[in-house]
Backbone as a printed PyTorch tensor [residue, N CA C, xyz], in Angstrom:
tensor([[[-42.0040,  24.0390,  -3.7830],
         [-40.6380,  24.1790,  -3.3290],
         [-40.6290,  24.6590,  -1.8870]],

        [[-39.6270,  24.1530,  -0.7820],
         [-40.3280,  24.3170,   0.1000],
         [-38.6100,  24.7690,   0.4990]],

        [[-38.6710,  26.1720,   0.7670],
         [-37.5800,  26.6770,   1.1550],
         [-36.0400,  26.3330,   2.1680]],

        [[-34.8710,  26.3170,   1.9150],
         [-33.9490,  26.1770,   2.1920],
         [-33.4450,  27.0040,   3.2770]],

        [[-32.7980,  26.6330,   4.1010],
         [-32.0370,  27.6140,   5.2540],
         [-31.0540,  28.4890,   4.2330]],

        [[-30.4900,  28.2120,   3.4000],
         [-29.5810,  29.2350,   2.7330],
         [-30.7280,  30.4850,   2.2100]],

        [[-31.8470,  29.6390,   1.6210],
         [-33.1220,  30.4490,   1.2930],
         [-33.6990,  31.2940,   1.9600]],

        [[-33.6380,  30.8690,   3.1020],
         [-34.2190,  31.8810,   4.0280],
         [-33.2590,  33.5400,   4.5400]],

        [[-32.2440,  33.3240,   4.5100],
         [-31.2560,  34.4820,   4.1710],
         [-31.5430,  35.1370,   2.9970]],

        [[-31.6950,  34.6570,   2.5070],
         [-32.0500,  35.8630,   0.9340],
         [-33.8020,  36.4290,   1.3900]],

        [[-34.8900,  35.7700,   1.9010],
         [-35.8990,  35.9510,   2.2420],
         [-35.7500,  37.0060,   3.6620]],

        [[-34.9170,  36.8870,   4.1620],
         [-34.5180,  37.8460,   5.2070],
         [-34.2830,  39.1470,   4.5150]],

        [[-32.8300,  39.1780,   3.6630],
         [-32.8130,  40.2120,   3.2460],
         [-34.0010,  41.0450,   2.5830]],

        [[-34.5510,  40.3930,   1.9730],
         [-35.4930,  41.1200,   1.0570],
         [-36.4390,  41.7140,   2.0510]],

        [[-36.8510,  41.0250,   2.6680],
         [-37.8080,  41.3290,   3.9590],
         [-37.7200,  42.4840,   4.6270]],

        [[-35.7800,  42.5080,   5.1780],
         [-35.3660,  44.1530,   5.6210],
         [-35.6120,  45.1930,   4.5560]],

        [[-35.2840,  44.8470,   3.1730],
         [-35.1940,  46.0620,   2.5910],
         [-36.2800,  46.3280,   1.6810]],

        [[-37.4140,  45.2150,   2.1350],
         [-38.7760,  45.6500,   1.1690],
         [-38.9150,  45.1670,   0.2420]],

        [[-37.9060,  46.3040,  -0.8960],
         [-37.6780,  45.9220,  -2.4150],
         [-36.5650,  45.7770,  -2.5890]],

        [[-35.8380,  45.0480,  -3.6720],
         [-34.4340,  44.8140,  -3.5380],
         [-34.0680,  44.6180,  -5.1550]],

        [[-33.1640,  45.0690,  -5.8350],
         [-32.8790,  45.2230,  -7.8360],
         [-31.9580,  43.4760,  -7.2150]],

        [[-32.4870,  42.9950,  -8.3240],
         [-31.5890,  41.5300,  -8.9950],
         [-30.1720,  42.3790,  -8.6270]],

        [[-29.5830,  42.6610,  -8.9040],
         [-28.0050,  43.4010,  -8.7870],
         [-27.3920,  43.6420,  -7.7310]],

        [[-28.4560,  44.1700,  -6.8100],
         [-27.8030,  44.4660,  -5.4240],
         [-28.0740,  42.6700,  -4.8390]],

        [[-29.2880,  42.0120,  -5.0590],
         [-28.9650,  40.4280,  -4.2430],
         [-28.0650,  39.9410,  -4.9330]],

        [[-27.7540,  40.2390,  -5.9150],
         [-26.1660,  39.0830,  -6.4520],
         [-25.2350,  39.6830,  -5.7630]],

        [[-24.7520,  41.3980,  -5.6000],
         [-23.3580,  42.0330,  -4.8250],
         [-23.8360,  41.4230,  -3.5870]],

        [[-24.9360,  40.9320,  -2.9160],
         [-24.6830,  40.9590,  -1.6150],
         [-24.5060,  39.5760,  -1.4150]],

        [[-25.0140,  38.4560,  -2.1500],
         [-25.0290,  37.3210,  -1.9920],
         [-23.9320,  36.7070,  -3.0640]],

        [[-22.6490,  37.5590,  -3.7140],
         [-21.8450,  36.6830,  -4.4550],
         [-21.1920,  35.6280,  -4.2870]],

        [[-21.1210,  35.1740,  -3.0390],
         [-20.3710,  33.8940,  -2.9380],
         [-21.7000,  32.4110,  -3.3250]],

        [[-22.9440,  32.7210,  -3.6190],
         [-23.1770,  31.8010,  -4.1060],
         [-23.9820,  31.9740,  -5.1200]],

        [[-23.2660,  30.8360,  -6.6040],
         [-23.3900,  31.1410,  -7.5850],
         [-24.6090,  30.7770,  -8.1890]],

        [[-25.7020,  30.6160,  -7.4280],
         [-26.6610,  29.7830,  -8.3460],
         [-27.8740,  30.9370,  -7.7700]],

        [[-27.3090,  31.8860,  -7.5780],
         [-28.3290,  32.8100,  -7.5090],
         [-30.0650,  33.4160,  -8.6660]],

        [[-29.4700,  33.3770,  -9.7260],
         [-30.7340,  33.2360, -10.7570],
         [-31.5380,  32.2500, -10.5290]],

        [[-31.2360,  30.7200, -10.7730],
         [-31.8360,  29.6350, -10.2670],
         [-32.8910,  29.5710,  -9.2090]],

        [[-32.0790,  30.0240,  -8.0840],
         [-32.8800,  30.1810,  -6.7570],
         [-33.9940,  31.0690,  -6.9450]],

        [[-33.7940,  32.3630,  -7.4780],
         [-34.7960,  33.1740,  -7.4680],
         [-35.7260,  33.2740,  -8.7170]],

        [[-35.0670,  32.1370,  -9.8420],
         [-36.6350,  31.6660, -10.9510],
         [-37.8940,  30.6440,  -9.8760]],

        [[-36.7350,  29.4430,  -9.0280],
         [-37.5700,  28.8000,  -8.0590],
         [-38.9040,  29.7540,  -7.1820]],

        [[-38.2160,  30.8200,  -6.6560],
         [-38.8360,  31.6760,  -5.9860],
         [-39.6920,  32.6910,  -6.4610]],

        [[-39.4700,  32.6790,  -7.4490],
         [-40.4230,  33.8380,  -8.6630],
         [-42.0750,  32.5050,  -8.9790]],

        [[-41.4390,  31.2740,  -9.2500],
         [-42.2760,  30.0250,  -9.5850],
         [-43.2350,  29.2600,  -8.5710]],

        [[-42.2940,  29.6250,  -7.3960],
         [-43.9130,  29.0870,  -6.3670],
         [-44.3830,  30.3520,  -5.8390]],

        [[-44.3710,  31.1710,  -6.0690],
         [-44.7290,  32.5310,  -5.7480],
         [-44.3660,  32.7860,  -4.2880]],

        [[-43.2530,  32.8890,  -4.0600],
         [-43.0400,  33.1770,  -3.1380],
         [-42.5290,  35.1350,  -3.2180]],

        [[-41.5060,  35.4780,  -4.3730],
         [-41.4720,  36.8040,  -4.9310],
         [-42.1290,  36.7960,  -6.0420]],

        [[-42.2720,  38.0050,  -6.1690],
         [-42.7340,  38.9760,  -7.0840],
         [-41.7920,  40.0510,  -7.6560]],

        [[-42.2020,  40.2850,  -8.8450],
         [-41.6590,  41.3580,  -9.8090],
         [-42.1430,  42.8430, -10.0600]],

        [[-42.0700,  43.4720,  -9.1670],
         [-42.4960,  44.8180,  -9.0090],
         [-41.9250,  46.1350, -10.7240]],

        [[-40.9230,  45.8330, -10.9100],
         [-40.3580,  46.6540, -12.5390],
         [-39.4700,  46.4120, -12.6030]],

        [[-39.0670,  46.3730, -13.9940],
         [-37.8820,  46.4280, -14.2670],
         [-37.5880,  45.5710, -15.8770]],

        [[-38.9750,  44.7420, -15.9950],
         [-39.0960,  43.8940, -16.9710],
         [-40.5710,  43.9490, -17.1420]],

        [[-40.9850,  43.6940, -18.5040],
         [-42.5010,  43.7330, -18.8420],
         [-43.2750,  42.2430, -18.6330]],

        [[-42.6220,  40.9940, -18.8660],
         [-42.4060,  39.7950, -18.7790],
         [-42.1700,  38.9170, -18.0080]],

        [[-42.7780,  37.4310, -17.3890],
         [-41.9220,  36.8620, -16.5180],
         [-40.9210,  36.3040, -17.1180]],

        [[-40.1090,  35.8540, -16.0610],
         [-38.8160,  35.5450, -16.8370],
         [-38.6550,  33.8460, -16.5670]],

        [[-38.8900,  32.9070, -17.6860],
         [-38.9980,  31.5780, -17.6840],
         [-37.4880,  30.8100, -18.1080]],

        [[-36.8470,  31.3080, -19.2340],
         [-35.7720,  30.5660, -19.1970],
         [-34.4390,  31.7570, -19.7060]],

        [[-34.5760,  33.1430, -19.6640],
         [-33.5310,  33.9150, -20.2360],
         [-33.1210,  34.4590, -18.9240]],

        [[-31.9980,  35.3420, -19.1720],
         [-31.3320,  35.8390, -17.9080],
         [-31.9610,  36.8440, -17.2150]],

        [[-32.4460,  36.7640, -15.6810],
         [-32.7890,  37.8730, -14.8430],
         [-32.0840,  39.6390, -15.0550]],

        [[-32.8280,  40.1560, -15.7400],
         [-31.8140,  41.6130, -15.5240],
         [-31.7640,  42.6470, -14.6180]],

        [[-30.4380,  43.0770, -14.1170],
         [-29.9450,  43.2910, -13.0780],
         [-30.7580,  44.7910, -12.4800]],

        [[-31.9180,  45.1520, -13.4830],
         [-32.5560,  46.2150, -12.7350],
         [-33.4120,  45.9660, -12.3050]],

        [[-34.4170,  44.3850, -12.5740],
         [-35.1970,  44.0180, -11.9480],
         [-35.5240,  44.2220, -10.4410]],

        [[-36.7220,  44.6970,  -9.8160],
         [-36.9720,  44.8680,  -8.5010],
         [-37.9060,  44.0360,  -8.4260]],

        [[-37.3160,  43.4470,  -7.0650],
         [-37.8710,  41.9580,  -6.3650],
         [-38.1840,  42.3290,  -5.4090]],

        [[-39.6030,  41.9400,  -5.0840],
         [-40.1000,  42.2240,  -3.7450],
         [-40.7090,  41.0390,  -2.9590]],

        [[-41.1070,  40.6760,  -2.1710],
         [-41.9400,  39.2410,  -0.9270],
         [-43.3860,  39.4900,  -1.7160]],

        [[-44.1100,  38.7600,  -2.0290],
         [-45.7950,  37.9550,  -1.8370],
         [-45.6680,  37.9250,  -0.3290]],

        [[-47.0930,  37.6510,   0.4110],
         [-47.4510,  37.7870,   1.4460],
         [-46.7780,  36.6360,   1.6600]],

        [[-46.9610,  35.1370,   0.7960],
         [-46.3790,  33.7950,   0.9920],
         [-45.1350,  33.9130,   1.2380]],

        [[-44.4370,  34.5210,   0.9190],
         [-42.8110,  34.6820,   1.5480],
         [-42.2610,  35.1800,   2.7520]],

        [[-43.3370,  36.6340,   2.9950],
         [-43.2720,  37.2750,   3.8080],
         [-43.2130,  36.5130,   5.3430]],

        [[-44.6050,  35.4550,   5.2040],
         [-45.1310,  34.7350,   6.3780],
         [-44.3300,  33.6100,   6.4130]],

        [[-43.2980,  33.2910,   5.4960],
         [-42.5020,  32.2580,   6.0130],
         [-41.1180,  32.6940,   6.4230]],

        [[-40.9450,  33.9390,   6.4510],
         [-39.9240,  34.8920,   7.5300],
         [-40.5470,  35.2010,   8.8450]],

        [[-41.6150,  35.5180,   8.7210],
         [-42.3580,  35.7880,  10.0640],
         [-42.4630,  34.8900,  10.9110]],

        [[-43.1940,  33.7960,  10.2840],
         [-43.0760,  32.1460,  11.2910],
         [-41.7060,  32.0260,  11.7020]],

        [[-40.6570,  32.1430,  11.1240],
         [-39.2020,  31.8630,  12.0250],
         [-38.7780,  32.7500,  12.3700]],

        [[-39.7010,  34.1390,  12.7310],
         [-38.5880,  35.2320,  13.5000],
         [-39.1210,  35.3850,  15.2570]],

        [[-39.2940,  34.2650,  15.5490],
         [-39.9540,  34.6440,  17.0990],
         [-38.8550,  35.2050,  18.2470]],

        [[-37.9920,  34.7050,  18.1290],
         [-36.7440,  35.5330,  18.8660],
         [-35.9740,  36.2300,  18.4290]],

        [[-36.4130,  37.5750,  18.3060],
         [-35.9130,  39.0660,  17.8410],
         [-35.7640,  40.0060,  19.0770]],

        [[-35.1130,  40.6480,  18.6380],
         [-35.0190,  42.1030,  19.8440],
         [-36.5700,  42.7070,  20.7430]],

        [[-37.2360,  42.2880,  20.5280],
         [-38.4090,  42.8420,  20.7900],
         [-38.9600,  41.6660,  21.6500]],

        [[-38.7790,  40.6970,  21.5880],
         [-38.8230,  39.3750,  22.2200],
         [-38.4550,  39.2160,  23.8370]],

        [[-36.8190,  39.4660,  23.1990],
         [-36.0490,  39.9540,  24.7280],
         [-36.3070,  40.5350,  25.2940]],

        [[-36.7260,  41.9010,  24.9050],
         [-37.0250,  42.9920,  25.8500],
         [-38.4890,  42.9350,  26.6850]],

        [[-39.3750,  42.2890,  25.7660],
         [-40.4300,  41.9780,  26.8670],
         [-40.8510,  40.9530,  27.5620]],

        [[-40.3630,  40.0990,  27.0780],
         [-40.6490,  38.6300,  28.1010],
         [-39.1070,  38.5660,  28.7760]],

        [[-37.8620,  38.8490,  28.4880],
         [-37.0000,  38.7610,  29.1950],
         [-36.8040,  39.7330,  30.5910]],

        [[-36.5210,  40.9460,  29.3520],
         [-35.5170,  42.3670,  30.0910],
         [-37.0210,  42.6510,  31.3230]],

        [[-37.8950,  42.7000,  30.5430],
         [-38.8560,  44.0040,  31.2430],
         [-39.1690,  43.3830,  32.2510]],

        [[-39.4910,  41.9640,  32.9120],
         [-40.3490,  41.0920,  33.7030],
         [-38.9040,  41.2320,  34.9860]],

        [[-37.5270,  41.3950,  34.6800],
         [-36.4730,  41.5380,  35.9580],
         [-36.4080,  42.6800,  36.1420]],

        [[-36.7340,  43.7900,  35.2810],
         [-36.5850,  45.1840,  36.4380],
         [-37.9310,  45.2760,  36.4810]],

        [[-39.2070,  44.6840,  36.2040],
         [-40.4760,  44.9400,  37.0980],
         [-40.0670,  44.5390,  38.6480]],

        [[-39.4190,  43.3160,  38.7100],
         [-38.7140,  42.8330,  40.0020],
         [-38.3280,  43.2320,  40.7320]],

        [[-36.7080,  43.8610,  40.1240],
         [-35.9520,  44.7410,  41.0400],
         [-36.4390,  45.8400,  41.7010]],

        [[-37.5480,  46.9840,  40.7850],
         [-38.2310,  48.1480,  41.0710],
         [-38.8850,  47.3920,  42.4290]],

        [[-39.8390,  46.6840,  41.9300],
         [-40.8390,  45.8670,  43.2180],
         [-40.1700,  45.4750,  44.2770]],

        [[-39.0790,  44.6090,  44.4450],
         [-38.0960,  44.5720,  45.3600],
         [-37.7510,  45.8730,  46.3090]],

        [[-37.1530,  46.5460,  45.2090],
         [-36.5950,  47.5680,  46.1390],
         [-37.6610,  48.6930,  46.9510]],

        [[-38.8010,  48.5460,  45.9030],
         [-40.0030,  49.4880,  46.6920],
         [-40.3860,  49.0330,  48.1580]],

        [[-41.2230,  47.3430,  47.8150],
         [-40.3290,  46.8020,  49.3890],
         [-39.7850,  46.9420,  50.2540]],

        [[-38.4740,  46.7240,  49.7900],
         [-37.7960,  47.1260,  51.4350],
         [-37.5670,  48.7060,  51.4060]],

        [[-37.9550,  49.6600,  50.6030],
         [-37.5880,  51.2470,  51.2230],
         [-38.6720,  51.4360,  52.1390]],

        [[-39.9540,  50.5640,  51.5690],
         [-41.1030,  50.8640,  52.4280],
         [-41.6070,  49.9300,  53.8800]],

        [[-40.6750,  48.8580,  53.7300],
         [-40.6160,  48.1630,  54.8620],
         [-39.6260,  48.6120,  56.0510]],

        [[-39.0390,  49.6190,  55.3500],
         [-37.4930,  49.8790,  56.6590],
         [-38.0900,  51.1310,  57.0870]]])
């Protein structure tokens, strides 16, 4: 299964918050309803994992809502491959390389005048 852009938002979230209970990704993701589905898919190519909450995988009965879901490394690295422009991005190949400039600039001419 080879992940969805809607997919990748739920792979985001989980990503920020580590571990995440079945309960809180349905309150946060209720507007779409096929949430179990998605995350048996995602439990099935191993992309998550089942950290507690159930003794069992869960093949065809309902996910329960205390379940804690966490990323496999395989999930993890397919958030990572699409996060190359983040805050940390900007700041060093953007922000930092124009006030190395300006500083250099202005050292320049205080020391040229």
């Amino acid at each position: 299964m080879e992940p969805l852009k809607d997919d990748l938002k739920i792979f985001r979230y989980i990503y920020s918050k580590r571990a995440v209970s079945f309960a809180n990704l349905k309150n946060h993701f209720k507007n779409r309803s096929d949430i179990p589905e998605v995350i048996r898919g995602m439990l099935s190519s191993d992309y998550l994992t089942i950290v507690s909450g159930i003794n069992k995988p869960i093949f065809g009965g309902p996910i329960p809502d205390r379940c804690i879901l966490t990323l496999t490394g395989k999930g993890a690295a397919e958030v990572e491959s699409r996060q190359w422009f983040n805050g940390r991005f900007v700041l060093l190949q953007i922000v930092l390389p124009i006030v190395i400039a300006i500083i250099t600039t202005l050292i320049t001419i205080f020391l040229s005048a």
